[in-house]
Amino acid sequence: ILDMVIDEMKNELIAGRDVKISTFGSILLKRKKARIGRKPKTGVEAEITPRTVISFRPSQTLKTAVNKGSKKAAK
């Protein structure tokens, strides 16, 4: 079942749609524009091409549950 859910999420992301899971969070596609960066070793300027990145935003329910759990573990 988990493989089916992951495959469906992957298909939605490939299609360019965000994935929202109630009480868990959202997997978002962010489109980055082209920009000028620097190569770390040489310091030479280089163009960074436009790209799409994936980010995760946890729901308030998940954040609250994690914070309550971490407070219990600290005691």
N, CA, C and O atoms as a Tinker XYZ file with bonds, in Angstrom:
   300  protein
     1  N      0.833000   -1.192000    0.000000    73     2
     2  CA     0.000000    0.000000    0.000000    64     1     3
     3  C      0.876000    1.252000    0.000000    63     2     4     5
     4  O      0.599000    2.209000   -0.723000    81     3
     5  N      1.921000    1.241000    0.805000    73     3     6
     6  CA     2.794000    2.411000    0.877000    64     5     7
     7  C      3.436000    2.702000   -0.481000    63     6     8     9
     8  O      3.547000    3.863000   -0.877000    81     7
     9  N      3.856000    1.661000   -1.191000    73     7    10
    10  CA     4.439000    1.862000   -2.522000    64     9    11
    11  C      3.443000    2.520000   -3.465000    63    10    12    13
    12  O      3.822000    3.369000   -4.272000    81    11
    13  N      2.177000    2.139000   -3.371000    73    11    14
    14  CA     1.148000    2.729000   -4.228000    64    13    15
    15  C      0.968000    4.213000   -3.906000    63    14    16    17
    16  O      0.836000    5.037000   -4.811000    81    15
    17  N      0.962000    4.544000   -2.634000    73    15    18
    18  CA     0.800000    5.942000   -2.217000    64    17    19
    19  C      1.987000    6.773000   -2.701000    63    18    20    21
    20  O      1.806000    7.874000   -3.221000    81    19
    21  N      3.191000    6.251000   -2.531000    73    19    22
    22  CA     4.386000    6.975000   -2.966000    64    21    23
    23  C      4.384000    7.156000   -4.480000    63    22    24    25
    24  O      4.737000    8.227000   -4.973000    81    23
    25  N      3.990000    6.121000   -5.223000    73    23    26
    26  CA     3.911000    6.237000   -6.683000    64    25    27
    27  C      2.912000    7.311000   -7.096000    63    26    28    29
    28  O      3.171000    8.076000   -8.025000    81    27
    29  N      1.778000    7.372000   -6.416000    73    27    30
    30  CA     0.766000    8.375000   -6.748000    64    29    31
    31  C      1.274000    9.787000   -6.430000    63    30    32    33
    32  O      1.040000   10.723000   -7.195000    81    31
    33  N      1.968000    9.930000   -5.302000    73    31    34
    34  CA     2.549000   11.225000   -4.954000    64    33    35
    35  C      3.581000   11.639000   -6.000000    63    34    36    37
    36  O      3.614000   12.794000   -6.424000    81    35
    37  N      4.417000   10.697000   -6.410000    73    35    38
    38  CA     5.435000   10.979000   -7.422000    64    37    39
    39  C      4.788000   11.413000   -8.732000    63    38    40    41
    40  O      5.259000   12.351000   -9.375000    81    39
    41  N      3.714000   10.740000   -9.132000    73    39    42
    42  CA     3.013000   11.094000  -10.368000    64    41    43
    43  C      2.451000   12.513000  -10.304000    63    42    44    45
    44  O      2.512000   13.252000  -11.287000    81    43
    45  N      1.908000   12.892000   -9.159000    73    43    46
    46  CA     1.372000   14.245000   -8.989000    64    45    47
    47  C      2.490000   15.288000   -9.097000    63    46    48    49
    48  O      2.319000   16.322000   -9.743000    81    47
    49  N      3.624000   15.015000   -8.466000    73    47    50
    50  CA     4.748000   15.949000   -8.524000    64    49    51
    51  C      5.293000   16.063000   -9.945000    63    50    52    53
    52  O      5.614000   17.161000  -10.400000    81    51
    53  N      5.400000   14.941000  -10.646000    73    51    54
    54  CA     5.867000   14.959000  -12.035000    64    53    55
    55  C      4.921000   15.782000  -12.897000    63    54    56    57
    56  O      5.357000   16.464000  -13.824000    81    55
    57  N      3.627000   15.721000  -12.593000    73    55    58
    58  CA     2.626000   16.484000  -13.344000    64    57    59
    59  C      2.634000   17.970000  -12.964000    63    58    60    61
    60  O      1.893000   18.762000  -13.547000    81    59
    61  N      3.465000   18.346000  -11.994000    73    59    62
    62  CA     3.579000   19.751000  -11.618000    64    61    63
    63  C      2.621000   20.189000  -10.536000    63    62    64    65
    64  O      2.417000   21.387000  -10.339000    81    63
    65  N      2.026000   19.240000   -9.829000    73    63    66
    66  CA     1.062000   19.575000   -8.778000    64    65    67
    67  C      1.656000   19.309000   -7.394000    63    66    68    69
    68  O      2.393000   18.342000   -7.202000    81    67
    69  N      1.328000   20.177000   -6.433000    73    67    70
    70  CA     1.732000   19.982000   -5.044000    64    69    71
    71  C      0.933000   18.833000   -4.442000    63    70    72    73
    72  O     -0.159000   18.511000   -4.912000    81    71
    73  N      1.487000   18.213000   -3.392000    73    71    74
    74  CA     0.814000   17.110000   -2.704000    64    73    75
    75  C      0.534000   17.550000   -1.274000    63    74    76    77
    76  O      1.447000   17.954000   -0.553000    81    75
    77  N     -0.727000   17.472000   -0.865000    73    75    78
    78  CA    -1.114000   17.845000    0.494000    64    77    79
    79  C     -1.649000   16.609000    1.211000    63    78    80    81
    80  O     -2.536000   15.921000    0.707000    81    79
    81  N     -1.097000   16.338000    2.392000    73    79    82
    82  CA    -1.535000   15.208000    3.204000    64    81    83
    83  C     -2.087000   15.782000    4.500000    63    82    84    85
    84  O     -1.349000   16.369000    5.292000    81    83
    85  N     -3.378000   15.612000    4.711000    73    83    86
    86  CA    -4.055000   16.190000    5.863000    64    85    87
    87  C     -3.373000   15.769000    7.161000    63    86    88    89
    88  O     -3.010000   14.604000    7.321000    81    87
    89  N     -3.203000   16.684000    8.061000    73    87    90
    90  CA    -2.586000   16.544000    9.385000    64    89    91
    91  C     -1.108000   16.150000    9.329000    63    90    92    93
    92  O     -0.499000   15.932000   10.377000    81    91
    93  N     -0.521000   16.054000    8.145000    73    91    94
    94  CA     0.900000   15.716000    8.021000    64    93    95
    95  C      1.691000   16.876000    7.435000    63    94    96    97
    96  O      2.634000   17.365000    8.058000    81    95
    97  N      1.311000   17.320000    6.238000    73    95    98
    98  CA     2.018000   18.434000    5.628000    64    97    99
    99  C      1.846000   18.466000    4.130000    63    98   100   101
   100  O      1.035000   17.730000    3.567000    81    99
   101  N      2.613000   19.321000    3.490000    73    99   102
   102  CA     2.536000   19.504000    2.042000    64   101   103
   103  C      3.916000   19.345000    1.425000    63   102   104   105
   104  O      4.918000   19.806000    1.973000    81   103
   105  N      3.946000   18.689000    0.281000    73   103   106
   106  CA     5.153000   18.593000   -0.523000    64   105   107
   107  C      4.941000   19.563000   -1.674000    63   106   108   109
   108  O      4.025000   19.402000   -2.481000    81   107
   109  N      5.795000   20.564000   -1.737000    73   107   110
   110  CA     5.600000   21.667000   -2.670000    64   109   111
   111  C      6.695000   21.707000   -3.722000    63   110   112   113
   112  O      7.851000   21.378000   -3.451000    81   111
   113  N      6.316000   22.112000   -4.920000    73   111   114
   114  CA     7.276000   22.355000   -5.988000    64   113   115
   115  C      7.566000   23.848000   -6.018000    63   114   116   117
   116  O      6.646000   24.665000   -6.066000    81   115
   117  N      8.833000   24.200000   -5.988000    73   115   118
   118  CA     9.222000   25.606000   -6.061000    64   117   119
   119  C     10.083000   25.789000   -7.299000    63   118   120   121
   120  O     11.043000   25.051000   -7.523000    81   119
   121  N      9.727000   26.769000   -8.084000    73   119   122
   122  CA    10.474000   27.053000   -9.304000    64   121   123
   123  C     11.490000   28.149000   -9.026000    63   122   124   125
   124  O     11.137000   29.249000   -8.602000    81   123
   125  N     12.740000   27.835000   -9.268000    73   123   126
   126  CA    13.833000   28.781000   -9.046000    64   125   127
   127  C     14.232000   29.401000  -10.380000    63   126   128   129
   128  O     14.345000   28.705000  -11.389000    81   127
   129  N     14.441000   30.693000  -10.375000    73   127   130
   130  CA    14.870000   31.398000  -11.582000    64   129   131
   131  C     16.378000   31.230000  -11.771000    63   130   132   133
   132  O     17.102000   30.874000  -10.841000    81   131
   133  N     16.826000   31.491000  -12.983000    73   131   134
   134  CA    18.262000   31.495000  -13.257000    64   133   135
   135  C     18.896000   32.646000  -12.482000    63   134   136   137
   136  O     18.277000   33.691000  -12.284000    81   135
   137  N     20.126000   32.444000  -12.052000    73   135   138
   138  CA    20.823000   33.495000  -11.322000    64   137   139
   139  C     22.328000   33.289000  -11.460000    63   138   140   141
   140  O     22.788000   32.253000  -11.940000    81   139
   141  N     23.060000   34.269000  -11.042000    73   139   142
   142  CA    24.517000   34.183000  -11.062000    64   141   143
   143  C     24.986000   33.775000   -9.670000    63   142   144   145
   144  O     24.603000   34.380000   -8.669000    81   143
   145  N     25.820000   32.741000   -9.621000    73   143   146
   146  CA    26.398000   32.281000   -8.367000    64   145   147
   147  C     27.916000   32.257000   -8.498000    63   146   148   149
   148  O     28.475000   32.761000   -9.472000    81   147
   149  N     28.563000   31.676000   -7.523000    73   147   150
   150  CA    30.028000   31.564000   -7.564000    64   149   151
   151  C     30.428000   30.121000   -7.309000    63   150   152   153
   152  O     29.813000   29.420000   -6.506000    81   151
   153  N     31.475000   29.690000   -8.010000    73   151   154
   154  CA    32.037000   28.364000   -7.759000    64   153   155
   155  C     32.799000   28.445000   -6.441000    63   154   156   157
   156  O     33.653000   29.318000   -6.280000    81   155
   157  N     32.510000   27.559000   -5.501000    73   155   158
   158  CA    33.126000   27.661000   -4.172000    64   157   159
   159  C     34.657000   27.602000   -4.174000    63   158   160   161
   160  O     35.303000   28.332000   -3.422000    81   159
   161  N     35.235000   26.748000   -5.004000    73   159   162
   162  CA    36.695000   26.595000   -4.983000    64   161   163
   163  C     37.427000   27.775000   -5.607000    63   162   164   165
   164  O     38.459000   28.215000   -5.099000    81   163
   165  N     36.886000   28.287000   -6.714000    73   163   166
   166  CA    37.614000   29.313000   -7.463000    64   165   167
   167  C     37.077000   30.721000   -7.255000    63   166   168   169
   168  O     37.804000   31.693000   -7.457000    81   167
   169  N     35.827000   30.844000   -6.857000    73   167   170
   170  CA    35.209000   32.153000   -6.703000    64   169   171
   171  C     34.758000   32.757000   -8.021000    63   170   172   173
   172  O     34.275000   33.889000   -8.058000    81   171
   173  N     34.915000   32.005000   -9.105000    73   171   174
   174  CA    34.524000   32.484000  -10.431000    64   173   175
   175  C     33.002000   32.473000  -10.542000    63   174   176   177
   176  O     32.346000   31.527000  -10.107000    81   175
   177  N     32.447000   33.538000  -11.131000    73   175   178
   178  CA    30.999000   33.597000  -11.319000    64   177   179
   179  C     30.554000   32.540000  -12.319000    63   178   180   181
   180  O     31.249000   32.256000  -13.294000    81   179
   181  N     29.386000   31.962000  -12.060000    73   179   182
   182  CA    28.821000   30.955000  -12.956000    64   181   183
   183  C     27.309000   31.096000  -12.931000    63   182   184   185
   184  O     26.720000   31.430000  -11.903000    81   183
   185  N     26.684000   30.836000  -14.080000    73   183   186
   186  CA    25.225000   30.911000  -14.145000    64   185   187
   187  C     24.630000   29.640000  -13.547000    63   186   188   189
   188  O     25.047000   28.529000  -13.873000    81   187
   189  N     23.661000   29.822000  -12.679000    73   187   190
   190  CA    22.900000   28.701000  -12.132000    64   189   191
   191  C     21.607000   28.657000  -12.929000    63   190   192   193
   192  O     20.857000   29.632000  -12.969000    81   191
   193  N     21.355000   27.525000  -13.560000    73   191   194
   194  CA    20.209000   27.402000  -14.463000    64   193   195
   195  C     18.895000   27.366000  -13.691000    63   194   196   197
   196  O     18.879000   27.010000  -12.513000    81   195
   197  N     17.787000   27.733000  -14.348000    73   195   198
   198  CA    16.484000   27.623000  -13.685000    64   197   199
   199  C     16.175000   26.158000  -13.403000    63   198   200   201
   200  O     16.556000   25.277000  -14.174000    81   199
   201  N     15.491000   25.905000  -12.307000    73   199   202
   202  CA    15.186000   24.516000  -11.939000    64   201   203
   203  C     13.988000   24.478000  -11.014000    63   202   204   205
   204  O     13.548000   25.505000  -10.497000    81   203
   205  N     13.473000   23.292000  -10.816000    73   203   206
   206  CA    12.377000   23.065000   -9.881000    64   205   207
   207  C     12.920000   22.246000   -8.719000    63   206   208   209
   208  O     13.585000   21.231000   -8.929000    81   207
   209  N     12.640000   22.681000   -7.500000    73   207   210
   210  CA    13.071000   21.953000   -6.309000    64   209   211
   211  C     11.840000   21.525000   -5.516000    63   210   212   213
   212  O     10.760000   22.101000   -5.651000    81   211
   213  N     12.027000   20.514000   -4.695000    73   211   214
   214  CA    10.939000   19.986000   -3.868000    64   213   215
   215  C     11.188000   20.423000   -2.429000    63   214   216   217
   216  O     12.308000   20.325000   -1.928000    81   215
   217  N     10.141000   20.905000   -1.771000    73   215   218
   218  CA    10.263000   21.267000   -0.365000    64   217   219
   219  C      9.085000   20.680000    0.408000    63   218   220   221
   220  O      8.043000   20.361000   -0.165000    81   219
   221  N      9.271000   20.545000    1.708000    73   219   222
   222  CA     8.228000   20.001000    2.580000    64   221   223
   223  C      7.853000   21.052000    3.600000    63   222   224   225
   224  O      8.723000   21.674000    4.210000    81   223
   225  N      6.556000   21.254000    3.789000    73   223   226
   226  CA     6.055000   22.169000    4.813000    64   225   227
   227  C      5.153000   21.358000    5.740000    63   226   228   229
   228  O      4.078000   20.930000    5.321000    81   227
   229  N      5.564000   21.138000    6.984000    73   227   230
   230  CA     4.740000   20.354000    7.906000    64   229   231
   231  C      3.469000   21.101000    8.295000    63   230   232   233
   232  O      3.443000   22.331000    8.331000    81   231
   233  N      2.417000   20.339000    8.585000    73   231   234
   234  CA     1.162000   20.949000    9.035000    64   233   235
   235  C      1.312000   21.406000   10.480000    63   234   236   237
   236  O      2.220000   20.973000   11.189000    81   235
   237  N      0.418000   22.276000   10.903000    73   235   238
   238  CA     0.441000   22.737000   12.289000    64   237   239
   239  C      0.193000   21.568000   13.237000    63   238   240   241
   240  O      0.770000   21.526000   14.324000    81   239
   241  N     -0.650000   20.627000   12.847000    73   239   242
   242  CA    -0.932000   19.443000   13.669000    64   241   243
   243  C      0.337000   18.639000   13.904000    63   242   244   245
   244  O      0.606000   18.225000   15.032000    81   243
   245  N      1.119000   18.414000   12.855000    73   243   246
   246  CA     2.365000   17.657000   12.980000    64   245   247
   247  C      3.371000   18.412000   13.839000    63   246   248   249
   248  O      4.025000   17.813000   14.692000    81   247
   249  N      3.505000   19.723000   13.626000    73   247   250
   250  CA     4.451000   20.509000   14.419000    64   249   251
   251  C      4.088000   20.475000   15.902000    63   250   252   253
   252  O      4.965000   20.350000   16.756000    81   251
   253  N      2.801000   20.585000   16.203000    73   251   254
   254  CA     2.351000   20.544000   17.596000    64   253   255
   255  C      2.658000   19.191000   18.221000    63   254   256   257
   256  O      3.143000   19.124000   19.351000    81   255
   257  N      2.378000   18.110000   17.491000    73   255   258
   258  CA     2.624000   16.761000   18.008000    64   257   259
   259  C      4.112000   16.532000   18.261000    63   258   260   261
   260  O      4.482000   15.944000   19.277000    81   259
   261  N      4.956000   16.984000   17.359000    73   259   262
   262  CA     6.400000   16.806000   17.521000    64   261   263
   263  C      6.898000   17.611000   18.714000    63   262   264   265
   264  O      7.714000   17.118000   19.492000    81   263
   265  N      6.422000   18.835000   18.868000    73   263   266
   266  CA     6.857000   19.659000   19.992000    64   265   267
   267  C      6.411000   19.084000   21.326000    63   266   268   269
   268  O      7.160000   19.143000   22.301000    81   267
   269  N      5.212000   18.533000   21.387000    73   267   270
   270  CA     4.753000   17.894000   22.626000    64   269   271
   271  C      5.599000   16.670000   22.926000    63   270   272   273
   272  O      5.954000   16.433000   24.081000    81   271
   273  N      5.929000   15.885000   21.901000    73   271   274
   274  CA     6.743000   14.688000   22.075000    64   273   275
   275  C      8.152000   15.011000   22.525000    63   274   276   277
   276  O      8.711000   14.294000   23.354000    81   275
   277  N      8.738000   16.073000   21.997000    73   275   278
   278  CA    10.108000   16.423000   22.370000    64   277   279
   279  C     10.165000   16.965000   23.795000    63   278   280   281
   280  O     11.184000   16.809000   24.468000    81   279
   281  N      9.097000   17.594000   24.264000    73   279   282
   282  CA     9.062000   18.076000   25.646000    64   281   283
   283  C      9.009000   16.899000   26.615000    63   282   284   285
   284  O      9.630000   16.939000   27.676000    81   283
   285  N      8.265000   15.848000   26.252000    73   283   286
   286  CA     8.188000   14.658000   27.104000    64   285   287
   287  C      9.540000   13.955000   27.163000    63   286   288   289
   288  O      9.946000   13.486000   28.227000    81   287
   289  N     10.239000   13.875000   26.035000    73   287   290
   290  CA    11.532000   13.197000   25.982000    64   289   291
   291  C     12.590000   13.957000   26.777000    63   290   292   293
   292  O     13.521000   13.343000   27.298000    81   291
   293  N     12.467000   15.265000   26.879000    73   291   294
   294  CA    13.452000   16.084000   27.586000    64   293   295
   295  C     13.342000   15.936000   29.100000    63   294   296   297
   296  O     14.299000   16.217000   29.822000    81   295
   297  N     12.199000   15.503000   29.576000    73   295   298
   298  CA    12.007000   15.385000   31.034000    64   297   299
   299  C     12.650000   14.153000   31.601000    63   298   300
   300  O     12.575000   13.917000   32.807000    81   299
